[in-house]
Amino acid sequence: MSALLQKFSFAFIGLFVLSSFTLVKQTNQKDTGLLVADTISIVQDSLLVKDTLLIKYIPIIPKTFIQADAWYLQSIPRDPKDSSFNLLKLYLNFFAQKKNAYQLYNQKITTASAGEVLYKIEQKFALPDKDLLFYVVIGLLFLYGFIIQIAPQYISKLFSQFSQSSLRMIQNREQLLQNSLASLIMNIGFIMSFSLLATLIIFNAHLLPINFWEGFLYMCLFFLSLYIGKFFCLTIAGYIFNTNELVQTYIFVVFMINKVLGILFIPFIAILAFARPVLHPFATWGSGFLMALLILYRYLFSLTSVSKKILISQAKPESEKSPYFDLERKYNVSLFFKPFIELEPIGAKEFRKTKIEIASYSAVIFTSKNAIDHFFRTCDELKINISQDTKYFCITESVALYLQKFIMYRKRKVFFGADGSNKKLFDVLNKHKANEQFLYVCSENQQDNEIVNWLKDHACTFDLAYMYRSVSSDIKPLLKEHHFDIICLFTPSGLKSLFDNQPGFVQNGTTLAAFGSNTCKAIEDAGLNLHIKVPSPQVSSMFAGLDQFLAQGAKKK
């Protein structure tokens, strides 16, 4: 659909240009007879040199021509006491010179073999040679065609941004910025397109007494310096006020809209350059309305893009159906997924040193899906077959269901706490403690002390099986680039990683969410304020806790 629309657009512009040239040719044929008649009458009248108005596109002298004459007359140095000073003669001499004349008519009169003529219309006020202007417009089209060749999807992705939510636009920003060459050429195309449009509007209205191409050059330099200066000022302000993320988003939106305008201005440029003057006001007002509309869109987007940023210290869900993504659409928040810890497996050779015989235990305790993965990995490395009578005690139902990946799920062999809390898990363990030998699978440097203490206090037979160790991930670049409104932690190791990556972490209004009693206790022991505790009687998952918290915030607004 996009390719078909582009073809129709180019065909329309081509037909428009051809029709404009036809009109120019017809006008030239009509003007030839008038020019010859005027020049003959001027030559015959030897007593008075008349002002010959050879104006092709303008039926009367514009007001700006009269103003320019007044400026020139005032600029001529003279002595008020000199009665012989002939101001009109100097004025006539100036405009009688061919270098100050309108060269198009200068050529026609020379062809007609006319005598001395007063060239009233200055070339500085006129539009340039249409041929050169035509090639400039064609060159602009070829510039965008070159972008389509080197980056076929760039322009289509650029326009598709307007049909996406503000959040998706921010997330797709990096995809557009990756092709730096196409982005640079699009910015150059906007400068040329906008400058050419502004120059045509100014010279069609005869507002500047300078050469057209000189005016076009000044316009290019003006807009180039304007946007470069704006870019540096905003970037510096972002660093000073610690709003770099917001500023970079605003800069992206500004230049994205500029790139779109550079393409949309081309039909208006064609009308102003080649169409009849009666259509010029429509092109001027149409381009102005389009620009105002996109500027309004930019303003509205800037308001909606200021949304809450939530950092979840887990890997991004593979499925788009994850309930976390519903939060994005429901509350217009930005979610960032980044594991705070990395798990290093403890190999079979190292595990044997613990002298733990896995097959001798009748029950296994799991507090995470990672523990399940490493348990069965270790069993495979040691070539141990797990008995079908082994019982599994899990902290939550989701962890229990994860066992289906490795065993035949049977309710009589798999148990979990009703609400995901340690207290409910203890209630289940208490019913089986007398007849079971427990193996608690955990990290070498991170265990749930509450579970360990309960097993000790209730005289349970158990051992700790260290099958993996946790190390802090490198999240410094993420924390430096973004200021997060909410940070979700799932383990005490995650909190440790936060302090490792940002020593002296100060909460400074950041909302902290914690999953599990140990994580909650670690946050409170660190002297930080905890706002979202999961699980609780009302919510059993981090998603539900965030949903409840964001809903309460929306009601306050």
XYZ file of C-alpha atoms in Angstrom:
557
model
C 0.000 0.000 0.000
C 2.831 2.382 0.880
C 4.690 1.655 -2.392
C 1.509 2.224 -4.422
C 0.890 5.542 -2.646
C 4.434 6.676 -3.413
C 4.019 5.851 -7.116
C 0.777 7.829 -7.342
C 2.424 10.790 -5.552
C 5.354 10.915 -7.978
C 3.008 10.572 -10.967
C 0.859 13.442 -9.675
C 3.856 15.725 -9.200
C 5.168 14.855 -12.668
C 1.881 15.670 -14.365
C 1.625 18.887 -12.373
C 5.076 20.005 -13.472
C 4.384 19.184 -17.143
C 1.132 21.130 -17.088
C 2.942 24.095 -15.517
C 5.519 24.131 -18.315
C 2.693 24.070 -20.867
C 1.184 27.163 -19.258
C 4.567 28.904 -19.289
C 5.013 28.158 -22.992
C 1.562 29.501 -23.857
C 2.188 32.664 -21.841
C 5.525 33.217 -23.567
C 3.859 33.045 -26.986
C 1.235 35.614 -25.968
C 3.801 37.998 -24.463
C 6.056 38.116 -27.550
C 3.702 40.302 -29.587
C 3.142 42.691 -26.694
C 6.860 43.027 -26.062
C 7.600 43.921 -29.675
C 4.783 46.455 -29.757
C 5.951 48.073 -26.534
C 9.576 48.324 -27.596
C 8.698 49.865 -30.994
C 6.591 52.541 -29.337
C 9.413 53.317 -26.947
C 11.967 53.722 -29.722
C 9.646 56.020 -31.711
C 9.073 58.321 -28.746
C 12.407 60.150 -28.576
C 11.179 62.914 -26.314
C 10.366 60.779 -23.263
C 11.711 57.436 -22.080
C 8.686 55.558 -20.760
C 8.632 52.961 -17.981
C 7.934 49.703 -19.742
C 6.320 47.151 -17.413
C 7.311 43.786 -18.784
C 5.902 41.623 -15.999
C 5.117 38.065 -16.827
C 3.432 36.723 -13.700
C 2.378 39.974 -11.980
C -0.273 42.172 -13.652
C 0.555 45.277 -11.550
C 3.591 46.653 -9.718
C 3.686 45.206 -6.203
C 3.916 47.531 -3.256
C 7.382 46.220 -2.465
C 8.681 47.550 -5.793
C 7.583 51.051 -4.830
C 9.212 50.650 -1.413
C 12.439 49.508 -3.040
C 12.401 52.572 -5.301
C 11.945 54.798 -2.259
C 14.858 53.095 -0.470
C 17.115 53.646 -3.462
C 16.147 57.301 -3.866
C 16.796 57.959 -0.165
C 20.182 56.253 -0.331
C 21.540 58.555 -3.084
C 23.848 61.139 -1.484
C 22.880 64.740 -2.356
C 23.285 68.312 -1.258
C 19.955 70.003 -0.441
C 21.397 73.377 -1.567
C 22.380 72.062 -5.020
C 19.491 73.007 -7.300
C 21.110 71.334 -10.305
C 21.032 67.875 -8.671
C 18.801 65.641 -10.819
C 17.605 62.777 -8.672
C 15.319 61.347 -11.367
C 18.157 61.216 -13.860
C 20.316 59.123 -11.505
C 17.367 56.841 -10.867
C 16.761 56.380 -14.594
C 20.431 55.746 -15.267
C 20.540 53.047 -12.606
C 17.600 51.081 -13.994
C 18.719 51.592 -17.600
C 21.689 49.313 -16.959
C 21.210 45.729 -18.047
C 23.031 44.305 -15.015
C 20.280 45.784 -12.806
C 17.448 44.578 -15.025
C 15.262 41.531 -15.101
C 17.296 39.252 -17.339
C 14.339 37.280 -18.756
C 12.898 40.376 -20.430
C 16.358 41.648 -21.189
C 16.845 38.608 -23.416
C 13.474 39.031 -25.158
C 14.031 42.707 -25.934
C 17.478 41.955 -27.287
C 15.931 39.332 -29.571
C 13.351 41.886 -30.759
C 16.188 44.282 -31.730
C 14.714 47.056 -29.616
C 16.506 50.259 -28.798
C 17.294 51.785 -25.412
C 14.748 50.739 -22.818
C 14.176 51.631 -19.183
C 14.380 48.323 -17.228
C 11.960 49.007 -14.423
C 11.784 45.550 -12.823
C 14.803 44.407 -10.826
C 15.955 40.835 -11.125
C 16.471 40.681 -7.352
C 12.724 40.607 -6.735
C 11.968 37.885 -9.276
C 11.874 34.094 -9.141
C 14.883 32.302 -10.662
C 15.136 30.485 -13.929
C 12.474 27.740 -13.863
C 14.824 25.173 -15.379
C 17.297 25.391 -12.516
C 14.479 25.377 -9.970
C 13.029 22.283 -11.646
C 16.349 20.441 -11.367
C 16.637 21.387 -7.695
C 13.207 19.894 -6.956
C 14.072 16.771 -8.936
C 17.349 16.537 -6.997
C 15.371 16.661 -3.754
C 13.212 13.767 -4.966
C 16.307 11.786 -5.922
C 17.676 12.412 -2.416
C 14.675 10.687 -0.861
C 14.865 7.990 -3.527
C 18.448 7.322 -2.472
C 17.272 6.819 1.113
C 14.712 4.255 -0.082
C 17.517 2.372 -1.836
C 19.964 2.265 1.081
C 17.299 1.801 3.798
C 14.095 0.402 2.224
C 12.182 0.221 5.515
C 13.308 3.522 7.009
C 10.652 5.855 5.575
C 7.816 3.358 6.074
C 8.854 2.879 9.718
C 9.050 6.651 10.114
C 5.443 7.153 9.016
C 4.224 4.090 10.933
C 5.315 5.763 14.172
C 2.222 7.987 14.021
C -0.110 4.991 14.258
C 1.626 3.570 17.339
C 1.274 4.401 21.000
C 3.691 6.832 22.574
C 5.308 3.981 24.490
C 5.966 1.945 21.349
C 7.386 5.044 19.660
C 9.925 5.402 22.442
C 10.810 1.717 22.296
C 11.284 1.854 18.504
C 13.468 4.945 18.706
C 16.692 2.954 18.703
C 15.655 1.085 15.560
C 15.386 4.340 13.606
C 18.560 5.802 15.082
C 20.616 2.724 14.227
C 20.770 3.765 10.557
C 22.734 6.962 11.100
C 23.336 7.594 7.370
C 19.630 7.524 6.485
C 18.853 9.699 9.516
C 21.495 12.256 8.470
C 20.254 12.403 4.862
C 16.647 12.806 6.044
C 17.688 15.751 8.218
C 19.505 17.327 5.255
C 16.411 16.751 3.116
C 14.252 18.556 5.683
C 16.595 21.570 5.779
C 16.573 21.824 1.968
C 12.836 21.229 1.646
C 11.825 23.665 4.386
C 14.280 26.315 3.174
C 13.080 26.024 -0.439
C 9.441 26.274 0.647
C 10.113 29.366 2.775
C 12.158 31.005 -0.005
C 9.417 30.418 -2.593
C 6.774 31.894 -0.291
C 8.918 34.974 0.348
C 9.836 35.589 -3.296
C 6.346 34.906 -4.640
C 5.209 37.726 -2.352
C 8.243 39.892 -3.346
C 9.319 40.454 0.244
C 13.130 40.478 -0.082
C 15.245 42.627 -2.448
C 17.940 39.955 -2.883
C 18.744 37.202 -5.358
C 16.573 34.055 -5.036
C 19.443 31.595 -4.607
C 21.132 33.931 -2.173
C 17.923 33.943 -0.145
C 17.740 30.135 -0.367
C 21.299 29.895 0.969
C 20.492 32.205 3.878
C 17.399 30.124 4.701
C 19.415 26.891 4.719
C 22.042 28.412 7.010
C 19.360 29.842 9.305
C 17.445 26.571 9.791
C 20.662 24.566 10.050
C 22.045 26.798 12.806
C 18.620 26.927 14.494
C 18.256 23.158 14.871
C 21.912 22.514 15.682
C 21.732 25.173 18.388
C 18.462 23.741 19.683
C 19.980 20.248 19.837
C 23.000 21.352 21.877
C 20.975 23.602 24.204
C 18.493 20.831 24.992
C 21.257 18.268 25.499
C 23.109 20.549 27.914
C 19.864 21.307 29.774
C 19.187 17.564 30.078
C 22.541 16.976 31.772
C 22.202 20.015 34.045
C 18.690 19.164 35.285
C 19.195 15.367 35.200
C 16.402 14.867 32.650
C 18.524 13.376 29.897
C 16.043 10.601 29.054
C 13.143 13.039 28.697
C 15.226 15.463 26.623
C 16.474 12.718 24.286
C 12.891 11.568 23.740
C 11.807 15.129 22.925
C 14.731 15.599 20.514
C 13.831 12.331 18.786
C 10.211 13.435 18.331
C 11.241 16.873 17.008
C 13.581 15.464 14.372
C 11.153 12.657 13.498
C 8.430 15.191 12.691
C 10.934 17.337 10.780
C 11.840 14.363 8.588
C 8.179 13.706 7.843
C 7.609 17.387 7.027
C 10.554 17.358 4.615
C 8.712 14.765 2.509
C 5.206 16.238 2.851
C 6.408 19.710 1.787
C 7.428 18.532 -1.714
C 3.922 18.826 -3.321
C 3.562 22.356 -1.914
C 7.005 23.261 -3.276
C 5.938 22.056 -6.730
C 2.809 24.238 -6.611
C 4.689 27.352 -5.459
C 7.439 26.842 -8.040
C 5.526 25.832 -11.177
C 1.783 26.414 -10.761
C -0.200 29.545 -11.620
C -0.125 32.346 -9.027
C -3.800 31.813 -8.201
C -2.831 28.519 -6.517
C 0.006 29.963 -4.442
C -2.151 31.021 -1.439
C -3.590 27.495 -1.199
C -0.100 26.000 -1.116
C 1.067 28.552 1.468
C -1.859 28.049 3.807
C -1.885 24.284 3.251
C 1.770 23.878 4.196
C 1.267 26.171 7.188
C -1.718 24.162 8.397
C 0.193 20.894 8.011
C 3.145 22.253 9.956
C 0.895 23.580 12.740
C -0.876 20.214 12.938
C 2.364 18.278 13.373
C 3.711 20.804 15.891
C 0.517 20.321 17.915
C 1.019 16.565 17.676
C 4.594 17.009 18.903
C 3.360 18.997 21.898
C 0.690 16.444 22.804
C 3.131 13.567 22.438
C 5.636 15.344 24.671
C 2.973 15.494 27.390
C 1.964 11.832 27.086
C 5.562 10.593 26.892
C 6.187 11.705 30.479
C 5.106 8.378 31.942
C 6.209 6.246 34.866
C 9.219 4.027 34.249
C 9.215 0.666 35.999
C 12.326 -1.493 36.301
C 11.631 -5.199 36.832
C 14.688 -7.175 37.920
C 13.836 -10.213 35.825
C 14.271 -11.286 32.212
C 11.731 -9.956 29.714
C 8.826 -12.379 29.163
C 9.046 -14.150 25.829
C 5.308 -14.026 25.193
C 3.546 -10.773 24.340
C 0.553 -12.118 26.268
C 2.349 -11.609 29.562
C 0.159 -9.630 32.008
C 3.037 -7.176 32.464
C 2.369 -5.780 28.984
C -1.244 -5.176 29.957
C 0.075 -2.678 32.497
C 1.747 -0.726 29.682
C -1.486 -0.364 27.763
C -3.681 0.173 30.810
C -1.629 2.827 32.646
C 0.687 4.121 29.875
C 3.838 3.121 31.742
C 7.232 2.083 30.400
C 8.499 -1.319 31.535
C 12.186 -2.224 31.527
C 13.292 -5.798 32.185
C 16.820 -6.466 33.400
C 17.975 -9.309 35.695
C 19.901 -7.879 38.639
C 21.731 -11.127 39.291
C 23.341 -13.798 37.166
C 23.442 -17.411 38.284
C 26.620 -19.414 37.887
C 26.060 -23.175 38.006
C 28.059 -25.285 40.421
C 29.368 -28.219 38.424
C 28.977 -31.875 39.303
C 32.640 -32.196 40.279
C 32.363 -29.398 42.804
C 28.978 -30.610 44.084
C 30.377 -34.073 44.867
C 32.639 -32.460 47.463
C 29.545 -31.757 49.585
C 28.995 -35.551 49.827
C 25.232 -35.095 49.474
C 23.419 -38.145 48.063
C 20.415 -36.651 46.269
C 18.660 -39.994 45.873
C 18.578 -40.503 49.631
C 16.205 -37.585 50.224
C 12.468 -38.125 50.021
C 11.447 -34.454 49.676
C 12.876 -31.372 47.909
C 12.146 -27.724 48.741
C 12.128 -25.157 45.917
C 11.749 -21.393 46.340
C 12.336 -20.424 42.684
C 12.256 -21.741 39.145
C 16.040 -21.293 38.968
C 16.421 -23.783 41.804
C 14.360 -26.314 39.831
C 16.508 -25.823 36.697
C 19.773 -26.328 38.560
C 18.467 -29.286 40.556
C 17.600 -31.329 37.484
C 20.755 -30.130 35.696
C 22.846 -31.464 38.548
C 20.937 -34.736 38.530
C 21.630 -35.166 34.813
C 25.344 -34.411 35.263
C 25.558 -36.931 38.117
C 23.374 -39.413 36.177
C 20.936 -39.718 39.075
C 17.405 -40.976 38.500
C 14.864 -39.301 40.746
C 12.337 -41.606 42.357
C 8.722 -41.140 41.337
C 7.824 -41.127 45.035
C 9.868 -37.986 45.717
C 7.773 -35.123 47.060
C 8.256 -31.474 46.072
C 7.419 -28.480 48.283
C 7.262 -25.149 46.439
C 6.907 -21.555 47.633
C 4.179 -20.656 45.094
C 1.822 -22.375 42.687
C 3.658 -20.968 39.659
C 6.912 -22.544 40.866
C 5.091 -25.826 41.436
C 3.603 -25.799 37.928
C 7.077 -25.235 36.502
C 7.922 -28.784 37.630
C 5.835 -30.072 34.707
C 8.846 -29.310 32.537
C 10.780 -32.141 34.234
C 8.355 -34.593 35.890
C 4.866 -35.962 35.649
C 2.877 -33.499 37.746
C 0.886 -35.269 40.462
C -0.953 -33.384 43.166
C -0.164 -36.036 45.740
C 3.555 -35.423 45.218
C 3.654 -31.630 44.627
C 2.716 -29.141 47.367
C 2.769 -25.340 47.633
C 1.672 -22.545 49.928
C -1.805 -21.160 49.374
C -0.795 -17.499 49.107
C 2.920 -17.727 48.269
C 4.094 -16.785 51.745
C 6.546 -18.702 53.910
C 3.881 -19.110 56.585
C 1.614 -21.109 54.275
C 4.576 -23.158 53.085
C 5.406 -23.977 56.711
C 1.838 -25.175 57.246
C 2.303 -27.667 54.413
C 5.757 -28.750 55.608
C 4.477 -29.237 59.130
C 2.082 -31.945 57.928
C 4.917 -34.036 56.415
C 7.933 -33.230 58.572
C 7.809 -36.410 60.604
C 8.299 -38.815 57.719
C 10.445 -36.869 55.272
C 14.094 -36.039 54.737
C 14.253 -32.598 53.142
C 16.771 -31.282 50.620
C 16.606 -27.482 50.375
C 17.995 -26.422 46.953
C 19.404 -22.903 47.151
C 22.168 -20.539 46.099
C 25.578 -20.834 47.679
C 25.522 -17.220 48.802
C 21.790 -16.689 49.280
C 19.359 -18.791 51.285
C 15.998 -18.084 52.837
C 17.033 -17.869 56.490
C 13.438 -18.002 57.643
C 12.994 -21.440 56.029
C 16.312 -22.685 57.405
C 15.450 -21.521 60.929
C 11.985 -23.126 60.738
C 13.484 -26.471 59.711
C 15.943 -26.281 62.616
C 13.358 -25.206 65.157
C 10.996 -28.050 64.214
C 13.714 -30.705 64.315
C 13.367 -31.588 60.652
C 15.899 -33.759 58.904
C 17.324 -31.602 56.142
C 20.399 -30.471 54.240
C 21.215 -27.448 52.103
C 22.128 -28.285 48.517
C 24.238 -25.514 46.944
C 23.821 -26.046 43.200
C 24.404 -22.493 41.934
C 25.752 -19.143 43.070
C 24.490 -15.644 42.326
C 26.645 -12.713 41.141
C 25.614 -9.121 40.543
C 24.821 -8.136 36.947
C 26.183 -4.960 35.367
C 23.222 -2.575 35.366
C 25.210 0.669 35.649
C 24.442 1.864 32.067
C 20.718 1.298 32.590
C 20.631 3.165 35.902
C 22.670 6.017 34.432
C 20.479 6.436 31.361
C 17.080 6.249 33.081
C 15.470 7.508 36.252
C 13.014 4.848 37.378
C 9.859 5.606 39.324
C 9.435 1.986 40.497
C 12.044 -0.753 41.008
C 10.833 -4.327 41.554
C 13.108 -6.694 43.509
C 12.604 -10.420 43.910
C 15.527 -11.540 46.088
C 17.883 -10.048 48.660
C 20.621 -10.658 46.077
C 18.813 -8.242 43.783
C 19.027 -5.531 46.445
C 22.717 -6.313 46.922
C 23.240 -5.956 43.165
C 21.519 -2.548 43.256
C 23.978 -1.325 45.880
C 26.912 -2.922 44.044
C 26.060 -1.046 40.858
C 25.088 2.194 42.575
C 26.995 2.559 45.855
C 25.317 4.912 48.259
C 21.963 4.414 46.539
C 19.468 7.044 47.700
C 15.791 6.287 47.202
C 14.895 9.916 46.423
C 11.195 9.244 45.796
C 11.682 5.915 43.995
C 8.996 3.370 44.825
C 10.364 -0.043 45.829
C 8.420 -3.281 45.316
C 9.572 -6.549 46.898
C 8.584 -10.181 46.429
C 9.034 -12.532 49.350
C 9.471 -11.943 53.064
C 13.273 -12.138 52.901
C 13.440 -9.452 50.200
C 11.072 -7.234 52.189
C 13.181 -7.674 55.318
C 16.416 -6.918 53.432
C 14.965 -3.656 52.083
C 13.710 -2.550 55.486
C 17.026 -3.502 57.141
C 18.792 -1.290 54.583
C 16.782 1.696 55.844
C 14.727 2.061 52.649
C 10.995 2.664 52.341
C 9.029 -0.290 50.987
C 5.749 0.548 49.240
C 4.673 -2.698 47.532
C 4.864 -6.013 49.443
C 4.167 -9.229 47.578
C 2.672 -11.667 48.337
C -0.035 -10.375 50.605
C -3.603 -11.395 51.412
C -4.835 -9.126 48.588
C -2.223 -9.853 45.886
C -0.223 -12.978 45.128
C 2.073 -11.819 42.309
C 4.254 -8.847 41.434
C 2.001 -8.031 38.484
C -1.049 -7.885 40.765
C 0.838 -5.708 43.256
C 1.849 -3.237 40.529
C -1.673 -3.210 39.126
C -3.142 -2.358 42.526
C -0.534 0.346 43.196
C -0.955 2.022 39.781
C -4.745 1.887 40.063
C -4.589 3.701 43.393
C -2.337 6.343 41.859
C -4.753 6.812 38.942
C -7.662 7.370 41.366
C -5.737 10.094 43.183
C -5.298 11.966 39.918
